[in-house]
Amino acid sequence: MDFEVVRAGPKQWRETACDALLIVVDEHADGEVLGKELGAIWKQALDDGDLALEAGRTLYLHRPAGVKAARVVFAAAASATPKAFRAAVAAGLAAIKGGGTGELLVGSLLKGALGVGHAQALVAAVAEAVYVYRHTKPSAKSAPKLKRVALAGDAAEVEALRAGLARGEALAAGVGLARELVNRPGNHCTPSDLAAEARRLARSHGLQVEVLGRKEIEKLGMGCFLAVTQASHQPPKFIVLEYRGARKSQPPVVLVGKGITFDTGGVSLKPAPDMDEMKTDMGGAASVLGTLRAVAAAKPAINVIGLIPTCENMPGGAAVKPGDVVTSLSGQTVEILNTDAEGRLILCDALTYAERFEPALVIDIATLTGACVVALGHHRSGLFCADDTVAAALLAAGETALDPCWRMPLDVEYDEALKSNFADMANVGPRAGGAITAAMFLKRYTAKYPWAHLDIAGVAFKGGANKGATGRPVPLLTQFLLDRAG
Ligand code: BES
Ligand code: MN
Ligand code: ZN
């Protein structure tokens, strides 16, 4: 699909032959600029109560007089922010869904100029609307045949809008990859499949890639990672991806993604209802792949490493048992009291592995705890970070990218919960504060570099009728890295 910016005001919108003209409006919109005929329809629709200028509302017009476009849709926004713009575009696209729209022109009657954020939001809304999962359902109705999307702006806006569209396209490709991988079921997205995806990504986007197998993982001494994988028939993989956008000597940002391709809970088995959703337990890994894809497309001057420990968490005769003690790559021993707290076990060894890159910063991303979902629901990711500057930058990136997170505490008092009589630490504490004790566990492996942790258990995947992956937090991570590159 092609995105472009056109220098055009309301008069040119009317005179552009296209399949659909989507006009974003709000309560301050001035219908006069729409010209005599469309302006009259606008006024009539308002008077008749068919067009309410409230967020989410749309009005669809088929071949209205005075316009060359075959369809006109008015979509109301709550305000002029990129966030409101995205919601209005999404509603407008839903109103023309199924229509034969190959060429779409988008104009805005919002007060104030359109900027980078609006263009980025447009691409995100369009990409979201046309995505169809087909990997294991090839019969799914194919996406609407949208070919070209033009965003209208005035002379002063054009440059920012072009930059926004380009960034939006890079992001959408990354979000799309993460979303697709998270949607794939566990038998179609094994650790070997993830490794193959990483290799494909490296080849297509000029990244370096290395995949370690069981032998190498054993040789390194990743005892915690090995404990999680030991009952699975799928071989574990440890994926290392490198994007080099700056000189070699510049310390990289390392992203570590939890790659549990299915989490049964192990011997501490999960209940049956909704267990299928644990195919999404590689959402952190998918977001690392998606972010590297977006970064490789946007080419910022920064070095980024992606680390993905990936395996299944299965019960069975060979499974690790509650009470077993294992030795992590760091040398610290861990008493595995609950085999369902497996994410932190594969992550802690990856966090130790990250030391070899002498990183400027390490961010791990994981569908780590149900407790985080209880705390923050499905809107914001949990952010754990002891460094105020890094935390502020991540929070800001989340707001800008419309992929928000919320800061959670890391007080030493929470660390008490991990005390064990039989090892340096237990892998779980009591139920209370479960998202925080999980973060405290990881923190014990991050003494050698600045570190942040994103618990994405609530945001990587949506339940309900529109059940499926979101591609989050690729927007947050990509925005953060691009901002950091300057
Ligand atoms: N993958 C789960 C966390 C999860 C839960 C992700 C719900 C998405 C939705 C994780 O491995 C897990 O099982 N965590 C346990 C930890 C507990 C045993 C301390 C949990 O949250 O119940
Ligand atoms: Mn688990
Ligand atoms: Zn898990």
Short mmCIF file of C-alpha atoms and ligand atoms in Angstrom, two decimals:
data_model
loop_
_atom_site.label_atom_id
_atom_site.label_comp_id
_atom_site.label_asym_id
_atom_site.label_seq_id
_atom_site.Cartn_x
_atom_site.Cartn_y
_atom_site.Cartn_z
CA MET A 1 0.00 0.00 0.00
CA ASP A 2 1.18 3.48 -0.82
CA PHE A 3 0.91 6.43 1.49
CA GLU A 4 1.49 9.94 0.27
CA VAL A 5 0.96 13.55 1.20
CA VAL A 6 -0.91 15.84 -1.16
CA ARG A 7 -0.96 19.60 -0.91
CA ALA A 8 -4.67 20.22 -1.03
CA GLY A 9 -7.40 22.21 0.70
CA PRO A 10 -11.15 21.50 0.79
CA LYS A 11 -11.63 22.77 -2.77
CA GLN A 12 -9.09 20.28 -4.13
CA TRP A 13 -10.56 17.48 -2.01
CA ARG A 14 -13.86 17.95 -3.81
CA GLU A 15 -12.16 17.97 -7.18
CA THR A 16 -10.07 14.84 -6.61
CA ALA A 17 -11.38 11.73 -8.29
CA CYS A 18 -10.95 8.91 -5.76
CA ASP A 19 -12.95 6.04 -4.31
CA ALA A 20 -13.46 7.66 -0.94
CA LEU A 21 -12.91 10.98 0.75
CA LEU A 22 -12.60 10.73 4.54
CA ILE A 23 -12.99 14.04 6.33
CA VAL A 24 -12.09 14.22 10.00
CA VAL A 25 -14.13 16.83 11.85
CA ASP A 26 -14.83 17.97 15.37
CA GLU A 27 -17.34 20.24 17.03
CA HIS A 28 -15.48 23.33 15.82
CA ALA A 29 -15.50 22.27 12.16
CA ASP A 30 -16.68 24.88 9.69
CA GLY A 31 -18.92 23.33 7.00
CA GLU A 32 -18.72 26.49 4.85
CA VAL A 33 -15.33 25.45 3.45
CA LEU A 34 -16.93 22.33 1.93
CA GLY A 35 -18.46 24.40 -0.87
CA LYS A 36 -22.05 24.97 -1.83
CA GLU A 37 -23.36 21.46 -2.38
CA LEU A 38 -21.42 19.42 0.18
CA GLY A 39 -21.74 22.32 2.62
CA ALA A 40 -25.52 22.16 2.25
CA ILE A 41 -25.52 18.39 2.90
CA TRP A 42 -23.35 18.95 5.97
CA LYS A 43 -25.71 21.57 7.35
CA GLN A 44 -28.78 19.45 6.61
CA ALA A 45 -27.24 16.38 8.25
CA LEU A 46 -26.46 18.41 11.37
CA ASP A 47 -29.96 19.84 11.47
CA ASP A 48 -31.52 16.42 10.92
CA GLY A 49 -29.44 14.97 13.71
CA ASP A 50 -27.76 12.49 11.35
CA LEU A 51 -24.31 13.86 12.00
CA ALA A 52 -23.37 14.22 15.63
CA LEU A 53 -20.00 15.85 16.19
CA GLU A 54 -19.05 13.43 18.92
CA ALA A 55 -16.05 11.11 19.01
CA GLY A 56 -16.65 7.86 17.16
CA ARG A 57 -19.64 9.08 15.13
CA THR A 58 -19.54 8.93 11.35
CA LEU A 59 -21.76 9.86 8.42
CA TYR A 60 -21.48 7.95 5.15
CA LEU A 61 -22.57 9.61 1.91
CA HIS A 62 -22.76 7.76 -1.38
CA ARG A 63 -21.94 9.84 -4.45
CA PRO A 64 -23.03 13.14 -2.94
CA ALA A 65 -23.43 16.12 -5.28
CA GLY A 66 -20.53 18.50 -5.78
CA VAL A 67 -17.79 15.95 -5.09
CA LYS A 68 -15.77 13.78 -7.48
CA ALA A 69 -15.15 11.07 -4.86
CA ALA A 70 -17.54 8.13 -5.04
CA ARG A 71 -17.96 8.11 -1.28
CA VAL A 72 -17.63 10.73 1.41
CA VAL A 73 -17.36 9.88 5.08
CA PHE A 74 -17.35 12.40 7.88
CA ALA A 75 -15.69 11.06 11.01
CA ALA A 76 -15.90 12.99 14.26
CA ALA A 77 -12.93 13.33 16.60
CA ALA A 78 -13.02 14.20 20.30
CA SER A 79 -10.24 16.74 19.82
CA ALA A 80 -7.38 17.63 17.49
CA THR A 81 -4.79 15.34 19.10
CA PRO A 82 -3.17 12.49 17.14
CA LYS A 83 -4.91 10.05 19.48
CA ALA A 84 -8.36 11.45 18.68
CA PHE A 85 -7.41 11.67 15.00
CA ARG A 86 -6.48 7.97 14.98
CA ALA A 87 -9.79 6.98 16.58
CA ALA A 88 -11.75 9.07 14.08
CA VAL A 89 -9.87 7.62 11.09
CA ALA A 90 -10.49 4.11 12.45
CA ALA A 91 -14.23 4.83 12.74
CA GLY A 92 -14.27 6.35 9.25
CA LEU A 93 -12.51 3.32 7.77
CA ALA A 94 -15.02 1.03 9.47
CA ALA A 95 -17.83 3.00 7.82
CA ILE A 96 -16.42 2.33 4.33
CA LYS A 97 -15.32 -1.22 5.06
CA GLY A 98 -16.39 -3.58 2.31
CA GLY A 99 -16.76 -0.65 -0.09
CA GLY A 100 -14.66 -0.85 -3.24
CA THR A 101 -12.18 1.64 -1.94
CA GLY A 102 -8.82 1.43 -3.68
CA GLU A 103 -7.90 5.08 -3.40
CA LEU A 104 -8.59 7.04 -0.27
CA LEU A 105 -8.09 10.73 0.37
CA VAL A 106 -8.04 11.93 3.98
CA GLY A 107 -8.64 15.56 4.88
CA SER A 108 -8.95 17.30 8.22
CA LEU A 109 -11.22 20.13 9.35
CA LEU A 110 -9.77 20.04 12.85
CA LYS A 111 -8.62 23.29 14.42
CA GLY A 112 -4.86 23.57 14.29
CA ALA A 113 -2.24 22.07 12.02
CA LEU A 114 -1.68 18.40 11.33
CA GLY A 115 1.75 17.16 12.34
CA VAL A 116 4.03 14.13 12.43
CA GLY A 117 1.84 12.46 15.05
CA HIS A 118 -1.31 12.74 12.93
CA ALA A 119 0.39 11.20 9.89
CA GLN A 120 1.81 8.41 12.04
CA ALA A 121 -1.64 7.85 13.56
CA LEU A 122 -3.21 7.64 10.11
CA VAL A 123 -0.86 4.86 8.99
CA ALA A 124 -1.44 2.99 12.26
CA ALA A 125 -5.22 3.18 11.84
CA VAL A 126 -5.10 2.05 8.21
CA ALA A 127 -2.69 -0.82 8.92
CA GLU A 128 -4.86 -1.95 11.82
CA ALA A 129 -8.01 -1.83 9.67
CA VAL A 130 -6.64 -3.88 6.77
CA TYR A 131 -4.87 -6.58 8.80
CA VAL A 132 -6.40 -10.02 8.44
CA TYR A 133 -5.00 -13.13 10.13
CA ARG A 134 -4.73 -15.90 7.55
CA HIS A 135 -1.78 -18.09 8.56
CA THR A 136 -4.00 -20.93 9.78
CA LYS A 137 -7.24 -19.60 8.27
CA PRO A 138 -6.54 -19.03 4.59
CA SER A 139 -10.29 -18.86 3.99
CA ALA A 140 -10.51 -15.59 5.95
CA LYS A 141 -11.98 -12.83 3.82
CA SER A 142 -9.08 -10.90 2.37
CA ALA A 143 -8.40 -7.35 3.41
CA PRO A 144 -10.24 -4.43 1.78
CA LYS A 145 -8.36 -3.66 -1.42
CA LEU A 146 -6.99 -0.31 -0.30
CA LYS A 147 -4.09 0.60 -2.62
CA ARG A 148 -3.34 4.26 -2.07
CA VAL A 149 -3.92 6.53 0.88
CA ALA A 150 -3.32 10.24 0.44
CA LEU A 151 -3.25 12.64 3.36
CA ALA A 152 -4.14 16.22 2.49
CA GLY A 153 -2.21 19.04 4.09
CA ASP A 154 -1.33 22.65 3.43
CA ALA A 155 2.08 23.95 2.41
CA ALA A 156 3.21 24.44 5.98
CA GLU A 157 2.25 20.92 7.00
CA VAL A 158 3.55 18.88 4.08
CA GLU A 159 7.08 18.26 5.32
CA ALA A 160 6.04 17.05 8.77
CA LEU A 161 3.34 14.86 7.28
CA ARG A 162 5.81 13.19 4.91
CA ALA A 163 8.13 12.42 7.83
CA GLY A 164 5.17 11.13 9.83
CA LEU A 165 3.99 8.82 7.06
CA ALA A 166 7.49 7.37 6.62
CA ARG A 167 7.86 6.75 10.33
CA GLY A 168 4.32 5.40 10.46
CA GLU A 169 5.07 2.90 7.70
CA ALA A 170 8.22 1.65 9.44
CA LEU A 171 6.24 1.27 12.64
CA ALA A 172 3.30 -0.43 10.97
CA ALA A 173 5.61 -3.05 9.47
CA GLY A 174 7.03 -3.78 12.93
CA VAL A 175 3.62 -3.83 14.61
CA GLY A 176 2.30 -6.08 11.85
CA LEU A 177 5.10 -8.60 12.35
CA ALA A 178 4.63 -8.72 16.12
CA ARG A 179 0.88 -9.02 15.77
CA GLU A 180 1.09 -11.82 13.24
CA LEU A 181 3.56 -13.87 15.30
CA VAL A 182 1.56 -13.50 18.51
CA ASN A 183 -1.62 -14.58 16.72
CA ARG A 184 -0.03 -17.80 15.45
CA PRO A 185 -0.87 -20.83 17.59
CA GLY A 186 1.79 -22.66 19.55
CA ASN A 187 2.12 -25.44 17.01
CA HIS A 188 2.75 -22.92 14.24
CA CYS A 189 5.04 -20.69 16.25
CA THR A 190 7.57 -22.92 17.98
CA PRO A 191 10.99 -21.78 19.20
CA SER A 192 12.40 -23.09 15.89
CA ASP A 193 9.78 -21.10 13.98
CA LEU A 194 10.74 -17.94 15.88
CA ALA A 195 14.39 -18.59 15.06
CA ALA A 196 13.47 -18.99 11.39
CA GLU A 197 11.55 -15.68 11.55
CA ALA A 198 14.59 -14.00 13.07
CA ARG A 199 16.80 -15.34 10.29
CA ARG A 200 14.31 -14.19 7.65
CA LEU A 201 14.17 -10.74 9.22
CA ALA A 202 17.95 -10.52 9.35
CA ARG A 203 18.24 -11.47 5.70
CA SER A 204 15.57 -9.06 4.48
CA HIS A 205 16.65 -6.12 6.65
CA GLY A 206 20.41 -6.43 6.83
CA LEU A 207 20.69 -7.47 10.48
CA GLN A 208 23.21 -9.86 12.00
CA VAL A 209 21.73 -12.95 13.54
CA GLU A 210 22.97 -15.88 15.59
CA VAL A 211 20.86 -18.71 16.99
CA LEU A 212 22.16 -20.82 19.86
CA GLY A 213 20.76 -24.34 20.29
CA ARG A 214 20.47 -26.57 23.34
CA LYS A 215 24.12 -27.63 23.32
CA GLU A 216 25.36 -24.05 23.33
CA ILE A 217 22.83 -23.02 25.96
CA GLU A 218 24.06 -25.91 28.13
CA LYS A 219 27.67 -24.99 27.54
CA LEU A 220 27.02 -21.39 28.59
CA GLY A 221 25.39 -22.65 31.80
CA MET A 222 21.93 -21.13 31.50
CA GLY A 223 20.53 -23.40 34.22
CA CYS A 224 17.29 -21.46 34.75
CA PHE A 225 16.42 -21.35 31.04
CA LEU A 226 17.22 -25.08 30.74
CA ALA A 227 14.96 -25.92 33.70
CA VAL A 228 11.97 -24.37 31.94
CA THR A 229 12.54 -26.15 28.63
CA GLN A 230 13.44 -29.59 29.99
CA ALA A 231 10.05 -31.31 29.55
CA SER A 232 9.41 -30.00 26.05
CA HIS A 233 9.95 -31.93 22.85
CA GLN A 234 10.60 -28.65 21.05
CA PRO A 235 14.27 -27.67 21.18
CA PRO A 236 14.96 -24.32 22.91
CA LYS A 237 16.61 -21.48 21.00
CA PHE A 238 18.50 -18.41 22.08
CA ILE A 239 18.29 -15.77 19.37
CA VAL A 240 20.75 -12.87 19.05
CA LEU A 241 19.95 -10.10 16.53
CA GLU A 242 22.05 -7.01 15.93
CA TYR A 243 21.20 -3.72 14.28
CA ARG A 244 24.24 -1.48 13.88
CA GLY A 245 23.29 2.10 13.01
CA ALA A 246 26.10 3.86 14.89
CA ARG A 247 29.83 3.35 15.16
CA LYS A 248 30.83 0.03 16.67
CA SER A 249 32.19 1.61 19.86
CA GLN A 250 28.84 3.14 20.82
CA PRO A 251 27.28 1.02 23.60
CA PRO A 252 24.05 -0.59 22.38
CA VAL A 253 20.55 -0.71 23.77
CA VAL A 254 19.74 -4.37 24.37
CA LEU A 255 16.14 -5.56 24.10
CA VAL A 256 15.35 -8.87 25.79
CA GLY A 257 12.04 -10.52 24.88
CA LYS A 258 10.30 -13.38 26.69
CA GLY A 259 9.72 -16.10 24.12
CA ILE A 260 7.58 -18.78 25.77
CA THR A 261 5.79 -20.15 22.71
CA PHE A 262 3.32 -21.91 24.99
CA ASP A 263 2.91 -21.65 28.74
CA THR A 264 1.00 -24.56 30.27
CA GLY A 265 2.35 -23.60 33.68
CA GLY A 266 4.38 -26.81 33.77
CA VAL A 267 3.82 -29.10 36.78
CA SER A 268 2.18 -26.08 38.49
CA LEU A 269 -0.39 -26.48 35.72
CA LYS A 270 -2.64 -23.62 34.70
CA PRO A 271 -6.45 -24.05 34.76
CA ALA A 272 -8.02 -25.06 31.43
CA PRO A 273 -10.25 -22.03 30.73
CA ASP A 274 -8.46 -19.56 28.45
CA MET A 275 -5.25 -21.56 28.53
CA ASP A 276 -5.15 -21.18 24.73
CA GLU A 277 -4.26 -17.53 25.31
CA MET A 278 -0.87 -18.70 26.58
CA LYS A 279 0.18 -19.06 22.95
CA THR A 280 0.75 -15.29 23.28
CA ASP A 281 3.43 -15.78 25.93
CA MET A 282 6.05 -14.96 23.31
CA GLY A 283 4.65 -11.42 22.97
CA GLY A 284 7.87 -9.93 24.34
CA ALA A 285 9.93 -11.85 21.79
CA ALA A 286 7.57 -10.76 19.01
CA SER A 287 7.91 -7.14 20.08
CA VAL A 288 11.70 -7.40 19.91
CA LEU A 289 11.48 -8.78 16.36
CA GLY A 290 8.90 -6.15 15.40
CA THR A 291 10.91 -3.30 16.89
CA LEU A 292 14.07 -4.42 15.11
CA ARG A 293 12.12 -4.53 11.89
CA ALA A 294 10.81 -1.00 12.42
CA VAL A 295 14.26 0.24 13.44
CA ALA A 296 15.91 -1.40 10.43
CA ALA A 297 13.42 0.42 8.20
CA ALA A 298 13.83 3.81 9.91
CA LYS A 299 17.65 3.47 10.16
CA PRO A 300 18.39 5.60 13.24
CA ALA A 301 22.02 6.20 14.30
CA ILE A 302 21.98 3.84 17.24
CA ASN A 303 23.06 0.26 17.98
CA VAL A 304 20.36 -2.17 19.06
CA ILE A 305 20.72 -5.81 20.08
CA GLY A 306 17.78 -8.16 20.40
CA LEU A 307 18.00 -11.20 22.69
CA ILE A 308 15.28 -13.84 22.68
CA PRO A 309 15.32 -16.88 24.94
CA THR A 310 12.55 -19.08 23.55
CA CYS A 311 11.08 -22.43 24.61
CA GLU A 312 7.86 -24.11 25.74
CA ASN A 313 6.81 -24.52 29.37
CA MET A 314 5.46 -28.08 29.57
CA PRO A 315 4.60 -30.61 32.31
CA GLY A 316 5.82 -34.21 31.98
CA GLY A 317 8.11 -36.85 33.38
CA ALA A 318 11.18 -34.80 32.65
CA ALA A 319 9.73 -31.54 33.95
CA VAL A 320 11.27 -29.39 36.63
CA LYS A 321 9.43 -29.85 39.95
CA PRO A 322 8.38 -27.36 42.62
CA GLY A 323 11.22 -27.15 45.08
CA ASP A 324 13.94 -27.96 42.54
CA VAL A 325 16.97 -25.72 42.83
CA VAL A 326 18.89 -24.66 39.72
CA THR A 327 21.92 -22.49 39.05
CA SER A 328 21.53 -19.47 36.79
CA LEU A 329 24.13 -18.23 34.32
CA SER A 330 24.98 -15.52 36.88
CA GLY A 331 25.93 -18.22 39.41
CA GLN A 332 23.04 -17.35 41.74
CA THR A 333 20.87 -20.33 42.69
CA VAL A 334 17.08 -20.33 42.38
CA GLU A 335 14.47 -22.42 44.18
CA ILE A 336 11.64 -22.98 41.70
CA LEU A 337 8.62 -22.92 44.00
CA ASN A 338 6.17 -22.45 41.14
CA THR A 339 6.95 -23.73 37.66
CA ASP A 340 4.40 -21.27 36.25
CA ALA A 341 6.71 -18.38 37.12
CA GLU A 342 8.86 -19.44 34.17
CA GLY A 343 9.23 -16.14 32.32
CA ARG A 344 11.62 -14.70 34.88
CA LEU A 345 13.68 -17.91 34.69
CA ILE A 346 14.38 -17.65 30.98
CA LEU A 347 14.82 -13.87 31.23
CA CYS A 348 17.35 -13.89 34.09
CA ASP A 349 19.83 -15.92 32.05
CA ALA A 350 19.30 -13.67 29.03
CA LEU A 351 19.86 -10.61 31.24
CA THR A 352 23.18 -12.05 32.36
CA TYR A 353 24.09 -12.85 28.76
CA ALA A 354 23.39 -9.16 27.93
CA GLU A 355 26.42 -8.11 30.03
CA ARG A 356 28.80 -9.13 27.25
CA PHE A 357 27.55 -6.25 25.08
CA GLU A 358 28.49 -3.65 27.73
CA PRO A 359 25.11 -2.07 27.09
CA ALA A 360 24.09 1.55 27.60
CA LEU A 361 20.69 0.20 28.62
CA VAL A 362 18.84 -3.12 28.75
CA ILE A 363 15.05 -3.28 28.39
CA ASP A 364 13.27 -6.58 28.88
CA ILE A 365 9.76 -7.04 27.56
CA ALA A 366 7.56 -9.83 28.86
CA THR A 367 4.01 -11.09 29.27
CA LEU A 368 5.21 -11.73 32.78
CA THR A 369 2.41 -11.64 35.34
CA GLY A 370 -1.35 -11.88 35.69
CA ALA A 371 -0.85 -9.52 38.62
CA CYS A 372 0.14 -6.75 36.21
CA VAL A 373 -3.16 -7.24 34.39
CA VAL A 374 -4.96 -6.91 37.73
CA ALA A 375 -3.03 -3.72 38.51
CA LEU A 376 -3.22 -1.90 35.16
CA GLY A 377 -5.83 -3.68 33.04
CA HIS A 378 -5.39 -3.75 29.29
CA HIS A 379 -4.51 -0.14 28.53
CA ARG A 380 -1.06 0.53 29.98
CA SER A 381 2.00 -1.69 30.21
CA GLY A 382 3.77 -1.86 33.56
CA LEU A 383 7.10 -0.02 33.55
CA PHE A 384 9.74 -0.84 36.15
CA CYS A 385 12.89 1.26 36.05
CA ALA A 386 15.13 2.61 38.78
CA ASP A 387 16.61 5.34 36.57
CA ASP A 388 14.35 8.41 36.54
CA THR A 389 15.71 9.76 33.26
CA VAL A 390 15.23 6.51 31.38
CA ALA A 391 11.80 6.02 32.96
CA ALA A 392 10.72 9.51 31.89
CA ALA A 393 11.90 8.85 28.33
CA LEU A 394 10.00 5.56 28.14
CA LEU A 395 6.85 7.09 29.60
CA ALA A 396 7.06 9.96 27.10
CA ALA A 397 7.67 7.61 24.16
CA GLY A 398 4.59 5.64 25.17
CA GLU A 399 2.43 8.77 25.17
CA THR A 400 3.77 9.97 21.81
CA ALA A 401 3.39 6.57 20.16
CA LEU A 402 -0.11 6.08 21.64
CA ASP A 403 1.22 2.95 23.33
CA PRO A 404 1.28 4.06 26.96
CA CYS A 405 2.89 2.56 30.03
CA TRP A 406 2.76 3.38 33.75
CA ARG A 407 5.58 3.39 36.26
CA MET A 408 5.56 0.84 39.06
CA PRO A 409 7.77 0.69 42.17
CA LEU A 410 11.00 -1.22 42.83
CA ASP A 411 11.51 -0.56 46.55
CA VAL A 412 13.93 -2.93 48.29
CA GLU A 413 11.14 -3.82 50.71
CA TYR A 414 9.52 -5.91 47.96
CA ASP A 415 12.67 -8.00 47.62
CA GLU A 416 12.03 -9.71 50.99
CA ALA A 417 9.35 -11.83 49.33
CA LEU A 418 11.96 -13.77 47.34
CA LYS A 419 13.87 -15.15 50.35
CA SER A 420 14.55 -18.88 50.25
CA ASN A 421 16.09 -21.23 52.83
CA PHE A 422 17.43 -23.47 50.09
CA ALA A 423 18.76 -21.12 47.41
CA ASP A 424 19.87 -17.52 46.84
CA MET A 425 16.28 -16.72 45.96
CA ALA A 426 12.87 -18.25 45.27
CA ASN A 427 11.23 -17.66 41.91
CA VAL A 428 7.96 -16.44 43.46
CA GLY A 429 6.71 -14.53 46.47
CA PRO A 430 3.17 -14.39 47.87
CA ARG A 431 0.30 -13.26 45.61
CA ALA A 432 0.31 -9.67 46.82
CA GLY A 433 2.34 -7.37 44.59
CA GLY A 434 3.05 -10.18 42.13
CA ALA A 435 4.07 -7.91 39.25
CA ILE A 436 6.54 -6.13 41.50
CA THR A 437 8.17 -9.21 43.01
CA ALA A 438 8.60 -10.56 39.47
CA ALA A 439 10.44 -7.33 38.61
CA MET A 440 12.50 -7.58 41.81
CA PHE A 441 13.56 -11.06 40.76
CA LEU A 442 14.81 -9.76 37.39
CA LYS A 443 16.49 -6.79 39.07
CA ARG A 444 18.86 -9.19 40.83
CA TYR A 445 20.41 -9.96 37.44
CA THR A 446 20.87 -6.40 36.24
CA ALA A 447 23.51 -4.91 38.54
CA LYS A 448 25.96 -4.27 35.71
CA TYR A 449 23.91 -1.85 33.56
CA PRO A 450 20.93 0.54 33.57
CA TRP A 451 17.77 -1.50 33.16
CA ALA A 452 14.05 -1.21 32.49
CA HIS A 453 11.36 -3.87 32.49
CA LEU A 454 8.02 -3.76 30.66
CA ASP A 455 5.32 -6.15 31.83
CA ILE A 456 3.01 -6.39 28.80
CA ALA A 457 0.73 -9.21 30.01
CA GLY A 458 -2.32 -6.94 29.72
CA VAL A 459 -1.59 -5.20 26.43
CA ALA A 460 -0.04 -7.70 23.99
CA PHE A 461 -3.33 -9.43 23.35
CA LYS A 462 -7.04 -8.57 23.38
CA GLY A 463 -9.73 -11.02 24.46
CA GLY A 464 -13.41 -10.91 23.56
CA ALA A 465 -15.03 -10.74 20.12
CA ASN A 466 -11.98 -9.11 18.50
CA LYS A 467 -9.69 -11.63 20.15
CA GLY A 468 -6.16 -11.19 18.86
CA ALA A 469 -2.76 -9.61 19.18
CA THR A 470 -2.11 -5.87 19.26
CA GLY A 471 1.53 -5.60 18.16
CA ARG A 472 2.27 -3.66 21.36
CA PRO A 473 4.69 -2.42 22.65
CA VAL A 474 6.48 -2.08 19.30
CA PRO A 475 5.33 1.57 18.94
CA LEU A 476 6.61 2.51 22.40
CA LEU A 477 9.98 0.80 21.93
CA THR A 478 10.54 2.11 18.42
CA GLN A 479 9.61 5.66 19.42
CA PHE A 480 11.97 5.44 22.38
CA LEU A 481 14.88 4.25 20.22
CA LEU A 482 14.27 6.84 17.49
CA ASP A 483 14.04 9.62 20.09
CA ARG A 484 17.23 8.38 21.71
CA ALA A 485 19.07 8.38 18.37
CA GLY A 486 18.01 12.03 18.02
N1 BES B 1 2.59 -15.98 31.16
C1 BES B 1 2.12 -15.85 32.48
C2 BES B 1 1.57 -14.47 32.80
C3 BES B 1 0.32 -14.04 32.05
C4 BES B 1 -0.91 -14.19 32.65
C5 BES B 1 0.40 -13.44 30.82
C6 BES B 1 -2.03 -13.75 32.00
C7 BES B 1 -0.73 -13.02 30.17
C8 BES B 1 -1.96 -13.17 30.76
C9 BES B 1 3.26 -16.13 33.46
O1 BES B 1 4.20 -17.05 33.04
C10 BES B 1 2.65 -16.67 34.71
O2 BES B 1 2.10 -17.73 34.65
N2 BES B 1 2.74 -15.92 35.79
C11 BES B 1 2.19 -16.34 37.03
C12 BES B 1 3.17 -16.01 38.12
C13 BES B 1 2.82 -16.60 39.44
C14 BES B 1 2.95 -18.10 39.40
C15 BES B 1 3.74 -16.01 40.48
C16 BES B 1 0.88 -15.58 37.24
O3 BES B 1 0.80 -14.42 36.85
O4 BES B 1 -0.06 -16.19 37.71
MN MN B 2 3.67 -19.04 33.54
ZN ZN B 3 4.44 -17.26 31.04
#
